[in-house]
CSV table of C-alpha atoms in Angstrom, one decimal:
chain,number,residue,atom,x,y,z
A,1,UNK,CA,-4.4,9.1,18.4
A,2,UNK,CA,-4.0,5.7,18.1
A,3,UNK,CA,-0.4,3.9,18.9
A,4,UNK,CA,0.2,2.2,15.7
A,5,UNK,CA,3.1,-1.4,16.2
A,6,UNK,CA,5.2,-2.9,13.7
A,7,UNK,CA,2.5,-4.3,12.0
A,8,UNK,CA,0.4,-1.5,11.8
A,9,UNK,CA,3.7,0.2,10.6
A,10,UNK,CA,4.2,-2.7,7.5
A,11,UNK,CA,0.4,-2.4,6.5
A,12,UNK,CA,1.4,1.3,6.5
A,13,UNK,CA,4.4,0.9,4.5
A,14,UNK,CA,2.2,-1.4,2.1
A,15,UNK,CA,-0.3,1.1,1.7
A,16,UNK,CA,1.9,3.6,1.0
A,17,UNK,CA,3.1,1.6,-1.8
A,18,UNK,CA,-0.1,0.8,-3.3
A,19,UNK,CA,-1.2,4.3,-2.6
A,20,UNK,CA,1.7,5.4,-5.1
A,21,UNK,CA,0.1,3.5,-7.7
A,22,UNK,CA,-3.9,3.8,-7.0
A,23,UNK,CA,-6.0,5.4,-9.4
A,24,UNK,CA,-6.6,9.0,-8.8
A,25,UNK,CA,-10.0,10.1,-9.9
A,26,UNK,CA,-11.3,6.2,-9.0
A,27,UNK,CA,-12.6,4.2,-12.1
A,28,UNK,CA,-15.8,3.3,-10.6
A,29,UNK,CA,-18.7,5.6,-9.5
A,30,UNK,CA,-17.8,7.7,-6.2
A,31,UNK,CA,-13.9,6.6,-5.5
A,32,UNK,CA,-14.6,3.0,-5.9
A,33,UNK,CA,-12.4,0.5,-7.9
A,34,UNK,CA,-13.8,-2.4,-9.8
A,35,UNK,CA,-10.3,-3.4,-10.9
A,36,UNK,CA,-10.3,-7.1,-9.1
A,37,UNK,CA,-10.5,-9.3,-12.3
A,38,UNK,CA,-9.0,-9.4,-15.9
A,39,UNK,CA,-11.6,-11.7,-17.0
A,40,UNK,CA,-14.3,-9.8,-15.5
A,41,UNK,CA,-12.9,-6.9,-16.9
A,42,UNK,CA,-13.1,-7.9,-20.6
A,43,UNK,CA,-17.1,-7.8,-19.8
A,44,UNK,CA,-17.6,-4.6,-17.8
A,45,UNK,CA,-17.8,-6.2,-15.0
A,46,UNK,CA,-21.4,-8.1,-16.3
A,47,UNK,CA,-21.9,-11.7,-14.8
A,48,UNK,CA,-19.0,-11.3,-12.0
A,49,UNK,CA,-20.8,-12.9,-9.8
A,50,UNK,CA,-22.5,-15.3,-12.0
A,51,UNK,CA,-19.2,-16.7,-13.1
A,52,UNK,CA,-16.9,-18.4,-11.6
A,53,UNK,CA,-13.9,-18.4,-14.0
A,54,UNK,CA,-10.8,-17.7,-11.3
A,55,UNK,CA,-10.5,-17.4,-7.4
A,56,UNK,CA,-10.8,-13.3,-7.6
A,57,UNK,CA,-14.3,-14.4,-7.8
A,58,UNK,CA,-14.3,-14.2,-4.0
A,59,UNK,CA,-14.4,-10.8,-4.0
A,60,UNK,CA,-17.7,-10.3,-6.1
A,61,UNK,CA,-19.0,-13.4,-4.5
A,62,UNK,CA,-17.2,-15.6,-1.8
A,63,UNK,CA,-20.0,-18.6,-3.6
A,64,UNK,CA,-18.3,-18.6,-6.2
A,65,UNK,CA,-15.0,-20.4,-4.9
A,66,UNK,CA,-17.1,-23.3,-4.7
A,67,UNK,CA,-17.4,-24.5,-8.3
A,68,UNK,CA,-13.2,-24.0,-8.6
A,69,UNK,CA,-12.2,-27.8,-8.2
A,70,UNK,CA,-8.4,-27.3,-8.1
A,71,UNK,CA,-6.3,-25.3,-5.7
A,72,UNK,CA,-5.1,-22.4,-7.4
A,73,UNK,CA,-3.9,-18.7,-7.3
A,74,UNK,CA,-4.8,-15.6,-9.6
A,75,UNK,CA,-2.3,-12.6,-9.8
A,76,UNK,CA,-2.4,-9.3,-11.4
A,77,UNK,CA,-3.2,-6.1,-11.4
A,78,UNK,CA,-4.7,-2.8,-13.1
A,79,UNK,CA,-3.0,-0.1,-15.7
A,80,UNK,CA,-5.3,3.1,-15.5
A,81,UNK,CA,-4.5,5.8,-18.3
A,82,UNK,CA,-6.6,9.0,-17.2
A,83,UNK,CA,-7.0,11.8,-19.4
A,84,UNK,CA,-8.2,14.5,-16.7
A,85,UNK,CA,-7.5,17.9,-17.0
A,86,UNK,CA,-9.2,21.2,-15.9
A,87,UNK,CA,-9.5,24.7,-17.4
A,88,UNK,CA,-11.2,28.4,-16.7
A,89,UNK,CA,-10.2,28.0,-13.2
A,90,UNK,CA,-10.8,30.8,-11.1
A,91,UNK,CA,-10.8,30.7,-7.3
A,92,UNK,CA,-10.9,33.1,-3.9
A,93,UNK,CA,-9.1,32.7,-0.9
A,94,UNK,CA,-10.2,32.1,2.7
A,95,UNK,CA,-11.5,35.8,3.2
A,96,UNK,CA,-12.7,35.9,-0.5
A,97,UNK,CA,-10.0,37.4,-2.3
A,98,UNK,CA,-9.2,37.1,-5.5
A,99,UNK,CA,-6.6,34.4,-6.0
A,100,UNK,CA,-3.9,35.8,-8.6
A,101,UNK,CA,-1.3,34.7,-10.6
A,102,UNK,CA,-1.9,31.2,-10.4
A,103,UNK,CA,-2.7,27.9,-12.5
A,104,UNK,CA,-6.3,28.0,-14.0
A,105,UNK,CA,-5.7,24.9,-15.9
A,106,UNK,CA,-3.4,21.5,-16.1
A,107,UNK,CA,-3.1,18.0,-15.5
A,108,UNK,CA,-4.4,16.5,-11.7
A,109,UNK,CA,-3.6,12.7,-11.8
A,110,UNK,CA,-1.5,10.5,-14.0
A,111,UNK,CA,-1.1,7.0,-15.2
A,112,UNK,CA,-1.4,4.7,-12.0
A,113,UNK,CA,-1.6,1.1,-11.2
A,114,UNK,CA,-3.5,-1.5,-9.2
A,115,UNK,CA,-2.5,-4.7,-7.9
A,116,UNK,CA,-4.7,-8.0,-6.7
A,117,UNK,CA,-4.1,-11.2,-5.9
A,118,UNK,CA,-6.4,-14.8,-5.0
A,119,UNK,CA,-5.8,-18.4,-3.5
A,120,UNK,CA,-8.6,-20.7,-3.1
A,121,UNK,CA,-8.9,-24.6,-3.1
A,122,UNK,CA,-10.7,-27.4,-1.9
A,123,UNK,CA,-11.1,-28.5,1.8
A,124,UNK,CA,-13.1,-31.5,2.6
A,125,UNK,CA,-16.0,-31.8,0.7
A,126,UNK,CA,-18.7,-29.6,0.2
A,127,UNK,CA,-16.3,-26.8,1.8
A,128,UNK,CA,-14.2,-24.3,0.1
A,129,UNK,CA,-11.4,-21.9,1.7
A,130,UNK,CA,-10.3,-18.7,0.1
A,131,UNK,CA,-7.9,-15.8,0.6
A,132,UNK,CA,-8.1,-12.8,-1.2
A,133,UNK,CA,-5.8,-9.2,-1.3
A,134,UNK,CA,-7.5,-6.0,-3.4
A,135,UNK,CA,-7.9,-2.6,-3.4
A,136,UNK,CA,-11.6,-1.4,-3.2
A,137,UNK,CA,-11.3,2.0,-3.0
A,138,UNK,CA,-8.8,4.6,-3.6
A,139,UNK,CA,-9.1,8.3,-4.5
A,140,UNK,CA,-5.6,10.4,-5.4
A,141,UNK,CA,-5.8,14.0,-6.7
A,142,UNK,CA,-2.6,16.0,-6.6
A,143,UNK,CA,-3.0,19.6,-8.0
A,144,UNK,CA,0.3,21.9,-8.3
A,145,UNK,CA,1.4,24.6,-5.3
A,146,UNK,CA,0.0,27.3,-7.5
A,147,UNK,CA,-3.7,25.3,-7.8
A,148,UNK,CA,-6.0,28.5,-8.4
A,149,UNK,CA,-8.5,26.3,-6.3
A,150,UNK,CA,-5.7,25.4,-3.4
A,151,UNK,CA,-7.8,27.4,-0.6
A,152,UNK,CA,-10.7,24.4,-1.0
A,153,UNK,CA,-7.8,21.0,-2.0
A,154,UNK,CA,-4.3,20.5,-2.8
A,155,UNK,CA,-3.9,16.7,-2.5
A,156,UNK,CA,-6.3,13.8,-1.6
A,157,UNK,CA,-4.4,10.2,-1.3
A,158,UNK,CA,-7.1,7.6,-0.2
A,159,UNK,CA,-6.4,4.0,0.0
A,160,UNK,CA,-8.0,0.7,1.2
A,161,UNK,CA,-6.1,-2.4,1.7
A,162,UNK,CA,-8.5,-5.3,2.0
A,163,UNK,CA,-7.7,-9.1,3.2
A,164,UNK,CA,-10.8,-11.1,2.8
A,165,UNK,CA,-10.2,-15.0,4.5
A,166,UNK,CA,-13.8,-16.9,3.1
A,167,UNK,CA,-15.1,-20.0,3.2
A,168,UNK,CA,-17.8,-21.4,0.6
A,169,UNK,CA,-20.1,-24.1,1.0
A,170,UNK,CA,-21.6,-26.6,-2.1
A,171,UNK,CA,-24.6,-28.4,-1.2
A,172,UNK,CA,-24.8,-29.9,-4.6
A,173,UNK,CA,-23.8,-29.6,-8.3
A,174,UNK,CA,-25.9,-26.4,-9.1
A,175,UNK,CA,-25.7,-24.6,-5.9
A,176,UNK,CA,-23.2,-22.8,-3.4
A,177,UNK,CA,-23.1,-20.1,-0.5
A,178,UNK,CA,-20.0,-18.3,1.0
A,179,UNK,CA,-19.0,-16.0,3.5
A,180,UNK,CA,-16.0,-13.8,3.4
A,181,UNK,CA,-14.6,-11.7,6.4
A,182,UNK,CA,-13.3,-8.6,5.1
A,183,UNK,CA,-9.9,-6.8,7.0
A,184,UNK,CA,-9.4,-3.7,5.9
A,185,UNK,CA,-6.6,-0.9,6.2
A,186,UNK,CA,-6.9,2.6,5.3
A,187,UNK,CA,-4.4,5.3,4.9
A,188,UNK,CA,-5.4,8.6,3.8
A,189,UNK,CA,-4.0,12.4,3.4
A,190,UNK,CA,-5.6,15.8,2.4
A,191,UNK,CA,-3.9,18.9,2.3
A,192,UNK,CA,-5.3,22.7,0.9
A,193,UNK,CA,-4.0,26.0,2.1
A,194,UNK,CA,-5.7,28.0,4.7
A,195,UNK,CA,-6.0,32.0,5.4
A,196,UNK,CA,-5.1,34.7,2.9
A,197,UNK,CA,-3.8,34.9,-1.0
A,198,UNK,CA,-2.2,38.2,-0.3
A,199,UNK,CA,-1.8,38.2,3.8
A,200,UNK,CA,-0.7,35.1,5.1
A,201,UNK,CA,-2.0,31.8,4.7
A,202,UNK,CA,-0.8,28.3,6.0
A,203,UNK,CA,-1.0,24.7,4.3
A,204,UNK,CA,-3.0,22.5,6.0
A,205,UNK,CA,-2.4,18.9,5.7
A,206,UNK,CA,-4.3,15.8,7.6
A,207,UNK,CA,-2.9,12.6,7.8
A,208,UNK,CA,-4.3,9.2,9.1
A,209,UNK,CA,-5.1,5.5,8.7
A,210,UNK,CA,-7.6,3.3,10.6
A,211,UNK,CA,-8.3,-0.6,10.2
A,212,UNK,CA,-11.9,-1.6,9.2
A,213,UNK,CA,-13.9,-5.0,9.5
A,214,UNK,CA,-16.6,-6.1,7.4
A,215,UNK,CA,-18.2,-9.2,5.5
A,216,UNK,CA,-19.4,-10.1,2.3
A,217,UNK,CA,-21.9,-13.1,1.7
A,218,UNK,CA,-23.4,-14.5,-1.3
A,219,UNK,CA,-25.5,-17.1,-3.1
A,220,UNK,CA,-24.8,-18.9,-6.5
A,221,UNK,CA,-27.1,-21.0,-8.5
A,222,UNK,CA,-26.4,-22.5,-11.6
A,223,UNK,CA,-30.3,-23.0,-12.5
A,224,UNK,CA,-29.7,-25.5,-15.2
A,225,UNK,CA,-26.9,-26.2,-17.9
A,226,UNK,CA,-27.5,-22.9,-19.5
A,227,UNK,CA,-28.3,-20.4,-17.3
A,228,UNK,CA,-27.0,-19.3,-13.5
A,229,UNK,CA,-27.6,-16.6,-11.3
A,230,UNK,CA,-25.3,-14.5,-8.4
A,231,UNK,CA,-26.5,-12.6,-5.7
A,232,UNK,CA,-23.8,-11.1,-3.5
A,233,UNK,CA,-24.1,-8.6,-0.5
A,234,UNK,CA,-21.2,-7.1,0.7
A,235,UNK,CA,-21.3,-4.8,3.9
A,236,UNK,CA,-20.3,-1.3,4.6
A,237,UNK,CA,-16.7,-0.8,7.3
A,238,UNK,CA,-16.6,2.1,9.7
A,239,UNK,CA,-13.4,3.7,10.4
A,240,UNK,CA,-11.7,6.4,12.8
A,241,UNK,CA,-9.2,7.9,10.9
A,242,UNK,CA,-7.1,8.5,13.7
A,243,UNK,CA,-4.1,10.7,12.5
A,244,UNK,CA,-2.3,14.0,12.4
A,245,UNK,CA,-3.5,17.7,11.6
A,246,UNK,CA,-0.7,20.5,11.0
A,247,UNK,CA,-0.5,23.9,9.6
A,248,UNK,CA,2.6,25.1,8.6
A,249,UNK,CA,3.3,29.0,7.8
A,250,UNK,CA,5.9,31.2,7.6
A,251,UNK,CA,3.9,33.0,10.6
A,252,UNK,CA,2.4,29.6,11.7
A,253,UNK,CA,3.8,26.3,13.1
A,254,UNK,CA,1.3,24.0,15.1
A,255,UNK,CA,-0.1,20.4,14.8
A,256,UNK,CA,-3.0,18.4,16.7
A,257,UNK,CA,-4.0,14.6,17.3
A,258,UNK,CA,-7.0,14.7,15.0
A,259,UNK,CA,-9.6,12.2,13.4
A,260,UNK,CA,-12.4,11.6,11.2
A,261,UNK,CA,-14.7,9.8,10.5
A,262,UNK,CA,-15.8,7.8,7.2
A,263,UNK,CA,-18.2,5.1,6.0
A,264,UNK,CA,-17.9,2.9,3.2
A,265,UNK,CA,-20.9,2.0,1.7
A,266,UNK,CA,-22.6,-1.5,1.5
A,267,UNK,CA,-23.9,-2.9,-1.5
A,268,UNK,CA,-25.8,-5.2,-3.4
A,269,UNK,CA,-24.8,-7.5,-6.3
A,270,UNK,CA,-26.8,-9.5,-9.0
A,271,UNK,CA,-25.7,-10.9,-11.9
A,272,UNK,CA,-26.6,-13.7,-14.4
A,273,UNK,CA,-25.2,-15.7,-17.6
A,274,UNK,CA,-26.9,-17.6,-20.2
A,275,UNK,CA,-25.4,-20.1,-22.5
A,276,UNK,CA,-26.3,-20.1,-26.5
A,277,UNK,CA,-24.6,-22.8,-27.3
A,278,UNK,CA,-21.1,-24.2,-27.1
A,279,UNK,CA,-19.9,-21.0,-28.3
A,280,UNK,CA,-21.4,-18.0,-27.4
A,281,UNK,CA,-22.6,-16.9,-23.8
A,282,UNK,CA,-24.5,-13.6,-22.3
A,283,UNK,CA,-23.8,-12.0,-19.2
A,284,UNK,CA,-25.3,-9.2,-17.4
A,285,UNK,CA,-25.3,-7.6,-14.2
A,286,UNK,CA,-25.7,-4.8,-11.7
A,287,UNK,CA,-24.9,-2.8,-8.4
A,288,UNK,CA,-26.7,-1.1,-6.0
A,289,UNK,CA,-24.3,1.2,-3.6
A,290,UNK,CA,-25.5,3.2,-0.9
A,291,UNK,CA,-23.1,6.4,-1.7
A,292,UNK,CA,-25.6,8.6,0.4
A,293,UNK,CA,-23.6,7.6,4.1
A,294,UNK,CA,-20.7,9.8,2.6
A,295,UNK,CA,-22.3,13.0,3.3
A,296,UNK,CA,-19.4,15.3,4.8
A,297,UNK,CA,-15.9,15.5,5.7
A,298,UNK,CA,-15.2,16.5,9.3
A,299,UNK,CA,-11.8,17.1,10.4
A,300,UNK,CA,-12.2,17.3,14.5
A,301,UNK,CA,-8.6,18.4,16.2
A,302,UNK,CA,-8.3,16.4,19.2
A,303,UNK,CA,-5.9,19.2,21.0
A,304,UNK,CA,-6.8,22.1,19.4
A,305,UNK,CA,-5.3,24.7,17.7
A,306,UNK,CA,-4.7,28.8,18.3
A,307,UNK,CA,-5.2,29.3,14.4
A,308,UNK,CA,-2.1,31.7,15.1
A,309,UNK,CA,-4.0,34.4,13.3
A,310,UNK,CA,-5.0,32.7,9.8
A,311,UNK,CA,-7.8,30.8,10.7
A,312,UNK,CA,-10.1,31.1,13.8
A,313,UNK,CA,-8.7,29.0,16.9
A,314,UNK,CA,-9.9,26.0,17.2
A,315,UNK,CA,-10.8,24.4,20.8
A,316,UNK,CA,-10.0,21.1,21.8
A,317,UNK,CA,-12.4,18.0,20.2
A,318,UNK,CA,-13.6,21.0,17.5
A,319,UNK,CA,-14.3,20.8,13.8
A,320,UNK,CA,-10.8,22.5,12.1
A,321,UNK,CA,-12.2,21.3,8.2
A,322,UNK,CA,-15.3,20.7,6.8
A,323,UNK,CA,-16.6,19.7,3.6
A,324,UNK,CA,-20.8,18.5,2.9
A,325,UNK,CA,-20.7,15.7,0.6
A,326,UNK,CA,-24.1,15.0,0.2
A,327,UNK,CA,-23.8,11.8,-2.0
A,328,UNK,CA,-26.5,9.9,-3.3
A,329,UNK,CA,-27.6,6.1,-3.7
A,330,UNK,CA,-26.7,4.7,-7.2
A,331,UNK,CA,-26.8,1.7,-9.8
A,332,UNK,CA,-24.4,0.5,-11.8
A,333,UNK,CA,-25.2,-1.7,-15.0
A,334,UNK,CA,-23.1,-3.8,-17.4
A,335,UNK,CA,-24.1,-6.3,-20.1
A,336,UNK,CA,-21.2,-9.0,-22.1
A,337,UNK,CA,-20.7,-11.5,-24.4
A,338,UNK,CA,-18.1,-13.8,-24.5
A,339,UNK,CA,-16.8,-16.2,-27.6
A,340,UNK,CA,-15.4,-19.6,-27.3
A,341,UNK,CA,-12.7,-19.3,-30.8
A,342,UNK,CA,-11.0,-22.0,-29.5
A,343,UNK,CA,-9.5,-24.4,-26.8
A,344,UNK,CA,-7.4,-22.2,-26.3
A,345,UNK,CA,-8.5,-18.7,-26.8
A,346,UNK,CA,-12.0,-17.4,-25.1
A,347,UNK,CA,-12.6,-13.6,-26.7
A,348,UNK,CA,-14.8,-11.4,-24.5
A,349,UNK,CA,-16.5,-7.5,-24.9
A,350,UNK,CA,-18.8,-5.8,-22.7
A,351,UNK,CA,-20.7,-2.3,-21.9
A,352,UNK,CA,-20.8,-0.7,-18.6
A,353,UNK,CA,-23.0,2.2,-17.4
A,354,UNK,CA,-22.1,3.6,-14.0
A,355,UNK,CA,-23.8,6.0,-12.3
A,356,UNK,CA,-22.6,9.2,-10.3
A,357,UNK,CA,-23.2,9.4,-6.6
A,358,UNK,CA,-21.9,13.2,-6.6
A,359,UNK,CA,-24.7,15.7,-7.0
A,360,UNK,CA,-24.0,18.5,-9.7
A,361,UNK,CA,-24.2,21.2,-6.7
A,362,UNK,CA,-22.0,19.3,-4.5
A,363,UNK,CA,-19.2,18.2,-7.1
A,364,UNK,CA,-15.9,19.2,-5.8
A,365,UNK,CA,-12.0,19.6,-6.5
A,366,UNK,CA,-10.9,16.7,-4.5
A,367,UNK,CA,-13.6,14.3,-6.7
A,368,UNK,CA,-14.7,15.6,-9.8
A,369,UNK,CA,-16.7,12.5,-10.3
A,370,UNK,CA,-19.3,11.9,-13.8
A,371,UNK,CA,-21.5,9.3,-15.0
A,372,UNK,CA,-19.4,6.4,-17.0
A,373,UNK,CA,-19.6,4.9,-19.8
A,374,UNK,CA,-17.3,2.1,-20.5
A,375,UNK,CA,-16.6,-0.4,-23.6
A,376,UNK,CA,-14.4,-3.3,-23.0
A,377,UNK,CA,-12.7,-5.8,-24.8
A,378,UNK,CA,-11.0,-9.2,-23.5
A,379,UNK,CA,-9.4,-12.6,-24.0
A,380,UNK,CA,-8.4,-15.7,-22.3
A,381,UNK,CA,-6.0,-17.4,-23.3
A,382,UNK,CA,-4.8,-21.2,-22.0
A,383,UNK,CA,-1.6,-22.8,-23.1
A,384,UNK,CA,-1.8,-25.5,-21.1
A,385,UNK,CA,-5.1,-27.0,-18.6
A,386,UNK,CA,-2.8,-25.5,-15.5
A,387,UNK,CA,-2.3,-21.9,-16.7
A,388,UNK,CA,-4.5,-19.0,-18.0
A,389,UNK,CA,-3.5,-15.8,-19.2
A,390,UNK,CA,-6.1,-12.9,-18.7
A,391,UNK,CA,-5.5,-10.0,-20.6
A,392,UNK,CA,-8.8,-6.9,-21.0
A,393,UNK,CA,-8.8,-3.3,-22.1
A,394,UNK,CA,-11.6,-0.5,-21.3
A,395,UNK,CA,-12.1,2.7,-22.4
A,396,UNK,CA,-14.0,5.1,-20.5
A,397,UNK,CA,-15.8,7.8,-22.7
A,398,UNK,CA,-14.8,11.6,-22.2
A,399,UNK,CA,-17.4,13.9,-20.5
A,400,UNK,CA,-17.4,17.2,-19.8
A,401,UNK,CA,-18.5,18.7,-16.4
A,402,UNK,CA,-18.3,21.9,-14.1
A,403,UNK,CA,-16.9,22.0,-10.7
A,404,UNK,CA,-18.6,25.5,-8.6
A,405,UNK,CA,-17.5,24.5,-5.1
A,406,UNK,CA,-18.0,27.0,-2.0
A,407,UNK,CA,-16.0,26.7,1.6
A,408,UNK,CA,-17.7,25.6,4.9
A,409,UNK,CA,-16.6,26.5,7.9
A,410,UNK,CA,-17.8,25.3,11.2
A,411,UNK,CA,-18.7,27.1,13.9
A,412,UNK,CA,-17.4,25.5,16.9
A,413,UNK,CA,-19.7,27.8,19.9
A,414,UNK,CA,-22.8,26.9,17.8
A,415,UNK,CA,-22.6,24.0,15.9
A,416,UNK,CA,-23.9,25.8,12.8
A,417,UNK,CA,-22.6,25.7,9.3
A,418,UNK,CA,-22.3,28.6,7.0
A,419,UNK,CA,-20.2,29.3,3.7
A,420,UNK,CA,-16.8,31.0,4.1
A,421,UNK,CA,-15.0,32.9,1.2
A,422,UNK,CA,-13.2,30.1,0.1
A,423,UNK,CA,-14.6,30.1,-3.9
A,424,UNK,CA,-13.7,27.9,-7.0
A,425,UNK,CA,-15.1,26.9,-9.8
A,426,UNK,CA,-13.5,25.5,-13.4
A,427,UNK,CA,-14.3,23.2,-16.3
A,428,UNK,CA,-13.4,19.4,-16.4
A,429,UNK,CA,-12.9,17.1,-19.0
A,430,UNK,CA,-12.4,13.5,-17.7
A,431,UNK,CA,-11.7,9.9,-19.5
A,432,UNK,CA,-9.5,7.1,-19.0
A,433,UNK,CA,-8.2,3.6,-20.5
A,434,UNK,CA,-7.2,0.9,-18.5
A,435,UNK,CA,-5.3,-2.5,-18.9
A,436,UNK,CA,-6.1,-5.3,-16.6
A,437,UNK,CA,-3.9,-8.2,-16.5
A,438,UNK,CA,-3.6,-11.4,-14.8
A,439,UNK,CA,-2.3,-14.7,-14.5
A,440,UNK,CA,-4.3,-18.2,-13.1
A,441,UNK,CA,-1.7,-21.3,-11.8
A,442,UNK,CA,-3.9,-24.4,-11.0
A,443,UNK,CA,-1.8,-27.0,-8.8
């Protein structure tokens, strides 16, 4: 496991912090979060990377710093409002018994935040420094102790810290490239229960964080006074969640080192904005993700554990959880208008379409995740040339969807997969709003 400092111990602290106010089923596609920008948001997210409003551009397109002639900083953050609930829950245990006298419907998130923040200014000319601090991903379900699905999840609490240093470089009026270096922290924890309803059983509970390096690059081309066109790529981060597994019992008391391991996907970025005159302009984009590396969930204890009668023993360096994920490549697609009313005020609204990467067979308790529609309204408003106020609202559209998810177990002598009795299956209904705020100091 590894040894973690003091300042692996304050990123931890910060993580847990923002982890306490992350969204729980994630307001992008998969677990992702899209909640880096106010302006942006009042859009859908169309044209991020086309436009070039504030320095959280960085983290759509590290160009995009270049065409920001003052030094300046953009904080904020993210109010997510989820209406999630579940009902008809039924479930089985580890050994495929009935699971009694427990919650088959309720509540499995609640109202959470998500904070950002962005420097960037000039260095000698054509080059650009910024600095950027966001949350990418994040996924937190917390279902009660009486869960009639606990034998499959209890809790997931995933969160990514990123720090993203980049540098942009203008070689003229119209046209600008930039690298960013992306540091990233991850702190995660699952828990379900283990064994039998009516037996014994155990709560098992893994706990971990890992840092992550990665990079995102991108091109930005304003193709004449109307028109100009982003093209970002940002890369995926490997991490070893390196970490603590424990099952706790009244019959059972016994941790391990343990780790997993988890890839966040790359992706592609294009967007593009149009000018109609003075007033009005048109913004579209879209995202490409590569959801299909997050295909399982393997849980290896590094020590091993006896199992102490509830679960099978598990030998040193072998699989103690496992879940097939199975995810698949998606788009995401967003088109906006914005409305210059006045100096002062800039009005925006937008429509966003996100893909699922979860497959309807392979949806599970820990993310229930659906296709999304969003509509979004926004406004900028400027008081002064050295201050804007960004302020956007989205509403994600309700959908209903069925979870029918089976237990895997692994079998450690032959490496082979097969279903175990854990069973649970219930009806979803899942929408959100959100609030995105933000405030832009030029010095």
């Amino acid at each position: 496991m590894m040894k973690s400092g003091w300042f692996d111990d304050a990123v931890k602290c910060s993580a847990l912090l923002v982890g306490s106010c992350v969204a729980g089923n994630a307001i992008g596609a998969g677990f992702s979060l899209n909640e880096i920008s106010a302006g942006a948001a009042g859009t859908a997210y169309a044209g991020r990377a086309a436009n070039p409003e504030d320095a959280s551009v960085m983290a759509a397109n590290p160009a995009g710093i270049a065409f920001l002639d003052q030094m300046q900083f953009t904080v904020g953050g993210g109010l997510i409002l989820p209406h999630e609930k579940y009902t008809h829950g039924e479930g089985s245990d580890s050994i495929g018994g009935d699971v009694q006298n427990s919650s088959v419907k309720g509540d499995f998130v609640s109202a959470q935040g998500v904070p950002f923040g962005f420097f960037s200014m000039p260095l000698d000319e054509p080059l650009y420094f910024g600095l950027g601090f966001y949350v990418p991903y994040a996924a937190m379900t917390e279902y009660g102790d009486d869960f009639v699905g606990r034998y499959l999840a209890l809790n997931t609490e995933l969160v990514t810290l990123n720090l993203q240093p980049t540098l942009s470089w203008k070689f003229n009026d119209s046209f600008a490239v930039g690298f960013g270096l992306v540091v990233s922290y991850l702190d995660g924890e699952l828990t379900q229960r283990k064994g039998s309803a009516t037996i014994k059983d155990s709560k098992s509970k893994m706990t971990g964080h890992d840092w992550g390096y990665g990079w995102n690059a991108g091109l930005l081309w304003h193709v004449n006074e109307a028109t100009s066109i982003g093209l970002a790529y940002t890369s995926k981060i490997n991490y070893t969640v390196d970490g603590d597994l424990k099952l706790r019992g009244s019959l059972l008391n016994e941790e391990s080192d343990g780790h997993l391991k988890l890839i966040l996907p790359e992706k592609w970025e294009f967007s593009a904005t149009h000018k109609l005159d003075t007033r009005w302009t048109l913004l579209a984009g879209a995202v490409w993700t590569r959801w299909s590396r997050f295909d399982e969930i393997k849980a290896i204890a590094d020590d091993g554990l006896t199992g102490g009668g509830v679960i099978p023993p598990i030998p040193p360096g072998g699989v103690a959880s496992y879940t097939p994920e199975n995810w698949k490549d998606v788009w995401a697609w967003s088109v906006g208008a914005s409305y210059r009313y006045s100096n002062e005020w800039l009005l925006r609204a937008g429509y966003g379409y996100d893909t699922s990467p979860v497959k309807s067979a392979w949806r599970t308790a820990r993310i229930p995740d659906i296709d999304r529609q969003w509509l979004t309204l926004g406004a900028s408003y400027q008081p002064v040339p050295d201050y804007t106020i960004d302020l956007a609202y989205g509403h994600m559209f309700s959908k209903n969807v069925k979870v029918d998810e089976r237990e895997y177990v692994w079998d450690n002598a032959t490496g082979e997969v097969a279903r175990g009795g854990g069973h649970y299956k219930a009806n979803y209904k899942i929408s959100a709003n959100v609030l995105v705020m933000s405030l832009t100091h030029r010095l």
